[in-house]
Every structure is written in structure tokens, then in C-alpha cells.
XYZ file of C-alpha atoms in Angstrom:
622
model
C 48.686 17.693 1.555
C 46.438 14.998 0.205
C 47.459 13.469 -3.077
C 45.203 13.089 -6.056
C 45.529 9.309 -5.753
C 44.146 9.382 -2.263
C 41.288 11.612 -3.191
C 40.129 9.558 -6.113
C 40.705 6.149 -4.584
C 36.996 5.582 -3.976
C 35.982 5.633 -7.617
C 37.558 4.469 -10.817
C 38.973 6.944 -13.344
C 36.487 5.650 -15.893
C 33.574 6.408 -13.628
C 34.955 9.820 -12.849
C 35.350 10.623 -16.524
C 31.889 9.380 -17.362
C 30.152 11.305 -14.635
C 32.364 14.258 -14.045
C 29.701 16.847 -14.657
C 27.578 15.665 -11.767
C 29.962 14.133 -9.278
C 30.266 16.511 -6.439
C 32.840 14.449 -4.628
C 34.988 14.272 -7.706
C 34.554 17.968 -8.181
C 35.864 18.331 -4.680
C 38.801 16.107 -5.493
C 39.581 18.061 -8.602
C 39.445 21.281 -6.677
C 41.858 19.886 -4.128
C 44.201 18.854 -6.895
C 44.091 22.395 -8.186
C 44.796 23.707 -4.730
C 47.867 21.511 -4.451
C 49.316 23.097 -7.592
C 48.678 26.701 -6.764
C 51.816 28.801 -6.289
C 50.877 29.757 -2.751
C 50.266 27.858 0.432
C 47.018 25.950 0.516
C 46.528 27.071 4.073
C 46.418 30.670 2.957
C 43.463 29.973 0.714
C 41.863 27.584 3.146
C 41.901 30.152 5.877
C 40.308 32.651 3.587
C 37.333 30.487 2.697
C 36.800 28.128 5.608
C 34.380 29.230 8.282
C 33.476 28.562 11.842
C 30.130 28.298 13.534
C 28.104 31.189 14.888
C 27.192 30.750 18.541
C 24.116 32.284 20.165
C 23.607 32.006 23.898
C 21.023 33.202 26.372
C 17.336 32.572 27.016
C 15.647 34.317 24.103
C 16.537 33.572 20.490
C 15.288 34.983 17.198
C 15.734 32.652 14.260
C 14.762 33.309 10.672
C 14.308 30.772 7.909
C 15.271 32.065 4.485
C 16.389 31.104 1.027
C 20.012 31.692 0.159
C 22.197 31.081 -2.866
C 25.192 28.919 -1.968
C 28.165 27.456 -3.779
C 29.705 24.291 -2.355
C 30.686 22.646 -5.622
C 31.575 25.293 -8.135
C 27.925 25.725 -9.080
C 25.333 27.851 -7.368
C 22.241 26.347 -5.813
C 19.396 27.485 -3.604
C 19.498 26.529 0.037
C 17.123 26.963 2.941
C 19.046 28.441 5.840
C 18.619 29.501 9.427
C 19.948 32.971 10.230
C 21.665 33.038 6.843
C 24.108 30.204 7.488
C 24.691 26.483 6.966
C 24.728 25.064 9.568
C 22.500 27.417 11.514
C 23.913 29.006 14.662
C 24.956 26.925 17.642
C 22.355 27.532 20.351
C 23.886 27.553 23.825
C 21.414 26.935 26.617
C 21.662 26.353 30.357
C 20.016 23.429 32.105
C 17.243 24.567 34.424
C 16.408 27.688 32.462
C 13.421 28.453 30.270
C 14.212 29.275 26.663
C 12.111 31.205 24.184
C 12.763 30.712 20.488
C 10.947 32.949 18.008
C 11.177 31.336 14.572
C 10.112 33.350 11.508
C 9.430 31.557 8.255
C 10.392 33.619 5.207
C 10.034 30.734 2.766
C 7.275 30.268 0.227
C 6.251 27.043 1.956
C 5.421 25.817 5.427
C 8.393 25.128 7.620
C 9.223 23.907 11.115
C 12.063 23.358 13.547
C 12.319 20.225 15.668
C 14.559 20.229 18.740
C 16.170 16.832 18.332
C 16.673 14.862 21.540
C 15.195 17.532 23.775
C 12.664 16.363 26.351
C 9.835 18.908 26.118
C 6.038 19.242 25.852
C 4.576 17.670 22.693
C 3.291 20.974 21.317
C 6.852 22.336 21.384
C 8.453 19.378 19.568
C 8.152 20.929 16.135
C 6.737 18.083 14.026
C 3.964 19.227 11.656
C 0.687 17.328 11.895
C 1.753 15.733 15.181
C 3.045 18.552 17.389
C 1.488 21.501 15.630
C 0.429 22.791 12.220
C 3.907 23.973 11.307
C 4.947 27.551 10.581
C 3.169 29.201 7.660
C 5.021 31.527 5.255
C 5.434 34.930 6.833
C 4.501 33.716 10.300
C 6.517 33.632 13.500
C 6.081 30.757 15.912
C 7.267 31.059 19.481
C 8.634 27.967 21.180
C 8.961 28.079 24.950
C 9.988 25.253 27.253
C 12.082 24.413 30.255
C 15.508 22.917 29.627
C 15.718 19.812 31.770
C 18.881 18.180 30.469
C 22.420 18.989 29.438
C 24.718 17.846 26.653
C 25.064 17.964 22.891
C 21.978 17.979 20.674
C 20.826 19.561 17.456
C 17.831 21.002 15.665
C 16.490 20.693 12.145
C 13.482 21.188 9.939
C 10.835 18.481 10.022
C 9.132 19.773 6.873
C 9.659 18.183 3.482
C 13.284 18.000 2.429
C 14.360 21.303 4.018
C 16.833 19.577 6.282
C 18.729 18.351 3.213
C 18.960 21.882 1.858
C 20.548 23.396 4.946
C 18.104 23.704 7.832
C 19.997 22.299 10.794
C 22.208 23.485 13.641
C 23.763 22.416 16.939
C 22.507 22.774 20.508
C 24.889 22.734 23.477
C 23.361 22.738 26.952
C 25.564 23.495 29.931
C 24.757 21.466 33.060
C 23.225 23.128 36.084
C 25.762 21.362 38.300
C 29.470 20.814 37.832
C 30.145 19.087 34.537
C 31.576 15.614 35.239
C 33.553 15.895 32.021
C 36.709 17.941 32.474
C 38.054 19.776 29.466
C 40.047 22.878 28.614
C 38.386 23.810 25.330
C 35.654 22.483 23.124
C 34.454 22.439 19.547
C 31.226 21.421 17.885
C 31.776 19.147 14.895
C 28.692 19.009 12.717
C 28.899 16.554 9.837
C 26.414 16.801 6.985
C 25.834 16.167 3.311
C 24.964 18.549 0.513
C 23.764 18.082 -3.053
C 23.161 20.642 -5.758
C 20.354 18.412 -6.908
C 16.912 19.211 -5.575
C 16.091 16.565 -2.951
C 12.822 15.795 -4.698
C 14.843 14.999 -7.808
C 17.066 12.653 -5.817
C 14.016 10.890 -4.423
C 12.393 10.614 -7.853
C 15.543 8.996 -9.221
C 15.633 6.495 -6.367
C 12.008 5.575 -6.987
C 12.769 4.888 -10.629
C 16.090 3.138 -10.001
C 17.002 2.423 -6.394
C 20.717 1.987 -7.198
C 20.904 5.144 -9.301
C 23.727 6.571 -7.171
C 25.609 3.297 -6.727
C 28.546 2.971 -9.097
C 30.195 0.070 -7.390
C 28.105 -2.804 -8.652
C 29.843 -6.097 -9.272
C 31.766 -6.457 -12.529
C 32.721 -9.456 -14.635
C 36.264 -9.267 -13.286
C 34.855 -9.447 -9.744
C 33.068 -12.647 -10.740
C 36.239 -14.198 -12.087
C 38.103 -13.234 -8.930
C 35.418 -14.869 -6.782
C 35.507 -18.056 -8.809
C 39.253 -18.161 -8.392
C 38.957 -17.646 -4.628
C 35.807 -19.564 -3.713
C 35.338 -21.991 -6.561
C 32.623 -22.148 -9.185
C 29.996 -23.947 -7.083
C 30.173 -21.626 -4.111
C 30.281 -18.574 -6.315
C 27.276 -19.785 -8.286
C 25.339 -20.446 -5.082
C 26.124 -17.031 -3.644
C 25.319 -15.205 -6.867
C 22.047 -17.092 -7.174
C 21.041 -16.024 -3.710
C 21.612 -12.335 -4.406
C 20.082 -12.493 -7.854
C 16.895 -14.192 -6.672
C 16.317 -11.337 -4.315
C 17.319 -8.798 -6.933
C 19.711 -7.439 -4.362
C 23.306 -6.351 -4.427
C 26.009 -7.000 -1.899
C 27.381 -3.561 -2.822
C 24.217 -1.765 -1.731
C 25.549 0.178 1.260
C 23.989 3.619 0.804
C 21.076 4.902 -1.229
C 22.667 8.275 -1.941
C 26.420 8.502 -2.361
C 29.347 10.760 -3.118
C 28.127 10.718 -6.691
C 25.921 13.651 -5.805
C 26.895 14.480 -2.220
C 29.581 16.817 -1.002
C 30.308 16.042 2.636
C 30.564 19.020 4.958
C 32.445 19.638 8.198
C 30.818 22.543 10.037
C 29.597 23.720 6.657
C 33.036 23.479 5.042
C 33.798 21.322 2.037
C 36.880 19.043 1.942
C 38.614 21.728 -0.112
C 38.035 24.316 2.572
C 38.663 22.157 5.598
C 38.067 23.402 9.113
C 40.599 24.225 11.795
C 40.465 24.226 15.573
C 43.390 25.256 17.739
C 44.792 23.471 20.781
C 47.751 23.757 23.115
C 49.621 20.557 23.781
C 48.499 18.832 26.928
C 45.011 20.320 26.780
C 41.887 18.221 27.082
C 39.821 19.109 24.040
C 36.145 18.186 23.920
C 34.767 17.502 20.473
C 30.988 17.421 20.216
C 30.214 15.335 17.125
C 26.777 15.646 15.549
C 25.655 13.827 12.437
C 23.333 16.339 10.832
C 23.353 14.603 7.441
C 20.198 13.683 5.590
C 21.330 10.260 4.399
C 24.977 9.692 5.303
C 26.429 7.562 8.076
C 29.999 8.527 8.948
C 32.947 6.612 10.389
C 35.162 8.964 12.390
C 38.798 8.686 13.476
C 41.672 11.002 14.323
C 44.911 9.291 13.289
C 47.496 9.682 16.029
C 45.007 10.419 18.787
C 42.927 8.207 21.034
C 39.376 9.380 21.578
C 37.751 9.042 24.972
C 34.013 8.835 24.351
C 32.269 10.555 27.272
C 28.726 11.155 26.038
C 26.270 9.584 23.651
C 23.235 11.509 22.402
C 23.875 14.189 25.008
C 23.981 11.803 27.950
C 27.163 11.214 29.910
C 28.515 7.670 29.728
C 31.342 5.817 31.421
C 34.417 6.905 29.438
C 35.576 4.443 26.831
C 38.770 4.823 24.819
C 38.464 4.098 21.096
C 40.236 4.775 17.829
C 37.135 4.981 15.693
C 33.370 5.199 15.923
C 30.381 5.083 13.619
C 27.895 7.893 13.987
C 24.483 7.298 12.498
C 22.350 10.059 11.103
C 21.039 12.165 14.016
C 23.313 10.626 16.654
C 25.784 12.670 18.708
C 28.980 11.639 20.477
C 31.233 13.727 22.713
C 34.882 12.731 22.870
C 37.935 13.995 24.722
C 41.330 14.088 23.032
C 44.618 15.116 24.625
C 47.285 15.994 22.053
C 50.668 15.818 23.732
C 52.761 17.307 20.955
C 52.394 20.270 18.656
C 50.977 19.004 15.397
C 48.020 19.130 13.058
C 45.684 16.161 13.536
C 43.144 15.205 10.939
C 39.571 14.705 12.157
C 38.561 12.345 9.398
C 34.970 11.378 8.669
C 34.409 8.964 5.790
C 30.998 7.892 4.572
C 30.232 4.306 5.460
C 30.036 3.410 1.761
C 33.472 4.982 1.218
C 32.360 7.212 -1.639
C 33.588 10.356 0.029
C 34.773 12.067 3.156
C 35.073 15.331 4.936
C 37.631 16.484 7.439
C 38.824 19.169 9.781
C 42.089 19.655 11.594
C 42.901 20.042 15.229
C 46.088 21.988 15.140
C 48.574 23.753 17.364
C 49.383 26.171 14.543
C 47.035 27.420 11.850
C 49.870 27.175 9.335
C 50.158 23.426 9.844
C 48.262 21.054 7.629
C 47.242 17.554 8.631
C 48.088 14.423 6.725
C 44.906 12.996 5.332
C 44.570 9.221 5.603
C 43.323 7.009 2.827
C 39.733 5.979 2.958
C 39.202 2.395 4.001
C 38.182 -0.119 1.335
C 34.553 -0.142 0.338
C 32.682 -2.817 2.285
C 30.710 -5.668 0.772
C 27.616 -7.082 2.414
C 27.662 -10.692 3.516
C 25.108 -13.355 4.351
C 24.794 -12.248 7.948
C 23.791 -8.775 6.763
C 20.693 -10.370 5.333
C 19.867 -11.906 8.658
C 20.617 -15.366 7.342
C 22.835 -18.075 8.741
C 25.572 -19.206 6.383
C 24.264 -22.769 6.325
C 20.944 -21.546 5.044
C 22.649 -19.746 2.226
C 24.519 -22.820 1.178
C 21.344 -24.864 1.184
C 19.376 -22.213 -0.612
C 16.698 -22.273 2.060
C 16.508 -18.650 3.008
C 13.236 -16.834 2.872
C 13.464 -13.937 0.539
C 10.924 -12.605 -1.865
C 11.420 -10.940 -5.150
C 8.811 -9.757 -7.538
C 8.877 -13.117 -9.220
C 10.230 -15.569 -6.691
C 9.406 -16.516 -3.167
C 11.098 -19.107 -1.003
C 9.248 -19.788 2.196
C 10.724 -22.916 3.723
C 10.225 -21.984 7.367
C 11.433 -25.360 8.539
C 14.905 -24.524 7.341
C 15.197 -21.296 9.303
C 18.130 -21.249 11.617
C 19.632 -18.829 14.051
C 22.945 -17.082 14.200
C 23.381 -17.577 17.918
C 22.691 -13.971 18.895
C 24.436 -12.549 21.898
C 21.196 -12.449 23.829
C 19.158 -15.485 22.875
C 15.675 -16.029 24.048
C 12.821 -18.395 24.630
C 9.680 -18.112 22.637
C 7.197 -15.380 23.301
C 3.519 -15.990 23.659
C 1.912 -12.815 22.537
C -1.111 -11.116 21.137
C 0.421 -8.934 18.526
C -1.221 -6.042 16.815
C 1.046 -4.035 14.540
C 3.937 -5.530 16.424
C 2.446 -4.892 19.833
C 2.229 -7.481 22.557
C 0.837 -7.269 26.006
C 0.590 -9.322 29.122
C 3.594 -11.486 28.364
C 5.243 -13.070 31.358
C 8.320 -14.388 29.566
C 10.112 -11.146 28.879
C 13.828 -10.800 29.337
C 15.097 -8.811 32.272
C 15.484 -5.073 31.946
C 18.873 -4.189 30.522
C 19.572 -7.672 29.230
C 17.300 -7.550 26.226
C 14.431 -9.473 24.769
C 14.026 -13.208 25.145
C 11.291 -13.404 22.576
C 11.171 -15.164 19.287
C 11.380 -13.142 16.127
C 7.962 -13.290 14.509
C 6.986 -12.000 11.112
C 3.444 -10.762 10.785
C 1.199 -11.378 7.812
C 1.520 -7.717 6.854
C 5.166 -8.334 6.032
C 4.352 -10.704 3.208
C 3.753 -9.387 -0.267
C 5.429 -7.480 -3.068
C 5.957 -4.481 -0.798
C 8.517 -6.439 1.277
C 11.359 -8.175 -0.511
C 13.369 -9.483 2.438
C 12.751 -10.855 5.919
C 15.613 -11.661 8.253
C 15.029 -15.146 9.624
C 18.110 -15.355 11.798
C 18.915 -11.758 12.688
C 22.044 -11.399 14.748
C 22.162 -9.171 17.780
C 23.586 -5.817 16.758
C 24.924 -4.879 20.158
C 28.521 -5.926 19.600
C 28.596 -5.316 15.890
C 30.564 -2.174 14.928
C 28.883 -2.364 11.536
C 29.627 -3.210 7.935
C 33.075 -1.979 6.957
C 34.377 -1.767 10.543
C 34.289 -5.358 11.753
C 37.922 -6.294 11.307
C 39.586 -2.990 12.015
C 41.386 -4.184 15.109
C 43.072 -7.039 13.288
C 43.662 -5.056 10.116
C 44.590 -1.638 11.475
C 44.824 -1.998 15.259
C 41.855 0.314 15.702
C 39.439 -0.195 18.545
C 35.978 0.593 17.171
C 33.144 1.648 19.448
C 30.159 -0.678 19.659
C 26.878 -0.201 21.474
C 27.973 -2.885 23.922
C 30.708 -0.482 25.102
C 28.216 2.188 26.143
C 27.179 2.302 29.782
C 25.459 5.156 31.532
C 27.599 7.275 33.846
C 24.868 7.414 36.460
C 22.708 4.513 37.705
C 19.573 3.545 35.840
C 16.721 5.767 36.996
C 13.794 3.469 36.243
C 14.726 -0.061 37.259
C 11.295 -1.584 36.694
C 11.021 -4.612 34.476
C 9.174 -4.131 31.193
C 5.579 -5.293 31.288
C 5.312 -5.843 27.566
C 7.252 -5.753 24.342
C 6.660 -4.141 21.000
C 8.438 -5.952 18.210
C 8.799 -3.754 15.155
C 10.254 -4.906 11.855
C 11.980 -2.380 9.642
C 10.848 -3.456 6.214
C 10.809 -2.469 2.593
C 11.062 -3.393 -1.015
C 14.493 -2.079 -1.774
C 14.347 -2.461 -5.532
C 11.148 -0.402 -5.609
C 12.442 1.972 -2.957
C 9.448 1.397 -0.663
C 9.968 1.636 3.114
C 7.703 0.608 5.951
C 7.438 -0.766 9.476
C 5.967 -4.256 9.753
C 5.250 -3.995 6.050
C 2.884 -1.057 6.579
C 3.718 2.431 5.411
C 2.976 5.380 7.671
C -0.036 6.553 5.691
C -1.815 3.243 6.358
C -0.618 2.595 9.899
C -2.486 3.047 13.149
C -0.597 4.877 15.915
C 1.285 2.891 18.514
C -0.328 3.407 21.885
C 1.490 3.517 25.205
C -0.001 3.826 28.637
C 1.285 6.721 30.667
C 3.834 5.505 33.165
C 4.325 2.036 31.741
C 7.719 0.475 31.160
C 7.855 -1.075 27.711
C 10.523 -2.735 25.611
C 10.827 -1.966 21.921
C 12.532 -4.666 19.872
C 13.659 -3.580 16.442
C 14.336 -6.151 13.738
C 15.979 -4.890 10.590
C 14.607 -6.914 7.697
C 16.449 -4.835 5.121
C 20.008 -4.485 3.915
C 20.288 -0.844 4.965
C 21.290 0.563 8.335
C 18.390 2.483 9.885
C 18.823 5.150 12.598
C 15.563 5.037 14.550
C 14.577 8.162 16.469
C 11.946 8.304 19.193
C 10.641 11.765 20.053
C 9.691 12.940 23.512
C 11.057 10.014 25.543
C 14.372 8.315 26.021
C 15.376 5.078 24.364
C 17.255 3.178 27.068
C 19.560 0.893 25.160
C 19.897 -2.602 26.616
C 23.637 -3.181 26.568
C 23.752 -5.947 29.156
C 24.213 -3.929 32.359
C 20.853 -3.296 34.073
C 22.371 -0.890 36.565
C 23.846 1.552 34.049
C 21.543 1.549 31.056
C 22.531 4.353 28.649
C 19.867 6.707 27.347
C 19.746 7.615 23.673
C 17.408 9.432 21.324
C 18.541 7.681 18.165
C 19.568 4.047 17.772
C 21.034 2.564 14.617
C 19.938 -0.937 13.618
C 22.422 -2.802 11.448
C 21.226 -4.763 8.404
C 19.855 -8.181 9.288
C 20.140 -7.376 12.995
C 17.982 -6.841 16.018
C 18.395 -4.534 18.988
C 16.190 -3.515 21.893
C 15.659 -0.672 24.290
C 13.347 0.256 27.119
C 11.009 3.223 27.187
C 9.359 4.800 30.203
C 6.178 6.351 28.849
C 6.390 9.497 30.940
C 5.335 12.055 28.345
C 1.631 12.403 27.571
C 0.606 13.245 24.039
C 1.488 12.420 20.478
C 5.049 11.819 19.327
C 6.879 10.932 16.160
C 8.932 7.767 15.773
C 10.828 7.142 12.561
C 13.919 6.232 10.626
C 16.030 9.373 10.370
C 17.218 8.716 6.827
C 15.369 11.489 5.035
C 14.216 9.450 2.062
C 13.032 6.556 4.238
C 10.998 8.712 6.564
C 7.742 8.906 4.626
C 7.139 5.160 4.952
C 9.249 4.121 7.924
C 7.387 6.326 10.384
C 4.866 5.884 13.191
C 2.932 8.151 15.488
C 3.123 7.172 19.140
C 0.338 8.235 21.473
C 0.863 8.195 25.246
C -2.468 8.266 27.124
């Protein structure tokens, strides 16, 4: 049983006391403490209140969208649900079949359902104002499309903040041929976040104070510790750098465990979730991050995880101890417990303000041992896309509302894994065409990072001048886990497609897109232009294009392309993995190829819910 010390390790007692009325994570911790003192077995209560997922299979599905009163925290709140549950039912399809989904909206407002990662006609994609008009209150919309893929996916609302209030569920598609992944049993693991606060209230708070939910800002004692470790001069220099940008090296997540309760298949940490196994079995776990704003780091102490699929697509198996799953990503893993036990499937938020968990157990009466959360990470110079030397010399380029340093001559490079010659290009909103100096397919861009004029101004407060390549970076908070804990952490460089690359053509042009924003004002954009003011990106049907993403912010952004695959360039042209969502680490760049094989209009955006309004583009394939 978890101890109270473990549960409250992420936040100080003073903070807990000061904010107890609104801290959902702490409420969860307190509830767990109560559970540990009850005169009966915790498992008895847990079994009575934990729940599994409803599974619907077949070709025709009826789904209803409704309001429902829920209680995840001790207080009641109103949720928007699909078929009366959070998450909605698991939809089990078969590759090669045609599915019909009749979705009835019983809300007072327009709604929608987007089939995330599914390759389908644009009018079936479920994005209001791009795919269709949405589903009006009282109306039923019928989706119908052929299922041309297999694997693990999910679905969610693409209207307002309904996803945050419960509108999401899993999709599992069985292959038409023999599944190359052998397993004896399987479970869907859907991770998500819940707040009793109305999402519009959360957003309003962030607009007024972008660090409203961050209670880990640097203290005076931290300053003294740094001076003792690094010396006064170095500490002064580093502090000056952060202060000029009005940024914080503790700014990991916009929304934290202060308001979020993290869910595991709809169960709180007090409820837990249990899945049975027999020793020696191969158990397939289909992880889906259905959260609105939370990136999770997942591990199962005592078990190796063989990652066999990424975003529904089979990959060459890779054995790891831990992986980061960005919002909207999916990973399938195989575990093989060899002894009877209860193993903890532990998912901690990347800012370490909370966690959720389930147990894989040989006996429902067994309880797993919960691990401690890892220490909260702190951002460094490289997470700002700056070389260390630049920081020391104070020559970085970073704007604040009152200061601007623009010494381009001092810009250096962090020796990215895939370095490149300069690109001669005619760029329009990040688009280039006709270049003859592109890197080879699968190996990544060889182009220079260029900042457009639209990125300069008060709406953008940071530009990465020396972004590192994010391919081999496990991410902030995971970088030293092998040396510290002997945990192999999955990186994108480890992912290789199981089957050979289908389209081996070289890209004919690149689109360099900068993920930008003014973080203190909570403004998000692409190339410094918010969605409302941006022209669509245009692709020619059949062309092979490379998209290069440069993260000019200090937040990790999961970028999701609708309708077409994002073929991640991991260095092996023959086995390029296909994904639907790609996370871009702070101050980093990453690239993927796209075959424009789907006519019509498509959405392309950051999948963090409160970034989406600005960090969004429409893509038109003609």
C-alpha cells in the first residue's frame, strides 16, 4: 500500500495546506491515506468502485452524447459522456470492413466525434468547420467509412472543451491477416486527466496568469543552493537569462495536479484498475494518452516492456523500461510476467505533480507496490534551443515585453544529430518549393533553421537559435534515467517500422514550421501567426513533402496531422515508422515525410487542448 509520504512527495505540506480545497491530486492523496486506515482491506473497497471499459464490436454502432453528473474528487461535477461512461466504450473494428457509426447529440451545444489516427474520407473526419458542420443538438450524424488499417487508436470530441470533460474512448482494429504480434490476452490502458473546474475557467486563468497552476517556482533557498553549487557569477548569469525572458525553468506543464486528477481507464488513483494475468502469458497493453493537457511517463517496475506498435502501426520490437507518451499518442507493449505477483502500471505526469496507476495481477487480492514519483525536472539552456556558450555570453535571442536581444552573429549550434547545409528557399508561411538541397528521405532535413519576419514581435517571446535534434532525446525529466535508475527509456530514434517503407520517393520540398508563442501571455501560434489569421497550407495531391517542426517554446507540443501519415525520419530510410502524432521537445526540431494521398481539407494542430486555438492550421490537398 502506498504511504502518505509517497503520495505527497510532489508538493510541499505548506502548499497542500494552502490549497487543499482545490487540489484534486491532494484530495486523491488524502483519500488514499484514509483508505490505508480503514479497518478492512483496501482491495475490497477498490474492487467495489473501480471499473473496467465497455467494449462494443461489430459494424454498426449507436453512440449518444449526453451530460452526466460525476464524482472523481469528492465533489460532483457535470461531464459530457459517450454512452454514459468516461471513457466512452472501446470500439472494436475489423480491418477491411465498413463501419457505420450513428452519433446522437443530446447536449445543448454542437458536438462532434473525430476518429483519431484513422485514414478516412475528409467528410468523415469529424472536425467542425473543416470536415463538416458538426452535430447540432438533437441531431444524429451517421459516419460511414471503410477501415483500411489495424491497431490501437482512439476517438474524441473536436468541439470546444468537450474532450476535457469526458468525450473520448478507445478504438481497437483487428488486422485482416494474421497479427504479427503474438499475445495471450490484452488490455486497453487509457490515460486521461480530469478537473472539476470548467475548462473555460482553466483557460481564463491561464490567460490572466500563465503559471497559475505552477506551484514549483524557484524559492530563495533554491537561489542560495545554486550559488553554493555554481558560484555567484554563474548563478547571476543564469538567473538574468531567465528573468530577461520572463520565463521559468520550472515551467513544465500549463495545467498540473493542482486541479487535475489523473485517470486510468476512468479510475482515480484511489480506485486503481486491475487486470489479471497467468504467469508466463504474453500480455498486450494498448496505451492511449487521451488526456487534454498531460504528458505521461509510463513504467512497470519489475517488468520489461516490449514496444511493438506506435500510433497503431507495428514497429520492430524494442525492449524498454520506460516511455513517454504524448497527448494523443498510442503505444502497444508486450509484457511477460514470469511469477505470480501484482505489478504496478505507473503513469506519472511529466511535471511530476501527480500520477495514476493500475495493476497487472495474478490475483485480485494482491496489491502492487507503488513506486515514488521521480524528481520534478528543471529546464536547462538546451531546452530553450540555445547553446551553453551563448548563455554564458548573454548573446541569445529572446524577446520579452520590454527587452529584445537580437545579436544574430552570436548564434551557435548544438551539433544536432542530423546537421545540414543551408537551404535556398522561397518561403511562404514556412513553405518552400523547388529546393534541390534537401536531405535524403528518412535521414531528415539538411536545411538551415530560418525565422520568418512573422515570428518577431510581442506575440512571440522566444526563438530557438540552436535547436537540438529531438530524435534521440527522451525528454525533460527522463534524460539520465539509465545512469540514475538503470532504466532504458524509449526515444523516437528507437522506432523503426516493422514493414519496409511504402513510399521511397525523395521529398521534393520542405515545409519548415515554427511552433511559437508568448508564454507569459499564453498566446500560441505557428510561425508567429495564430490560426484565425493564417492561410491554409497547400499540398499537391501525390507529392512527397517533408515537414520540419522547430519548437521555439519551452513546452512540449504533440503535433497531430489528420488524414495522412506522418512518417517520422529516424535515420533508417528503409523502415520509416508511420505516426499520427509527433511530440516536439522544447528547443528542438524534428522532421517527418508526408505523402499527400488524401484530397480535401484536413486539420493540423498541437493536441494540447488549450494550445489548439492558436497552434492550428488547415491543410488543403488539391
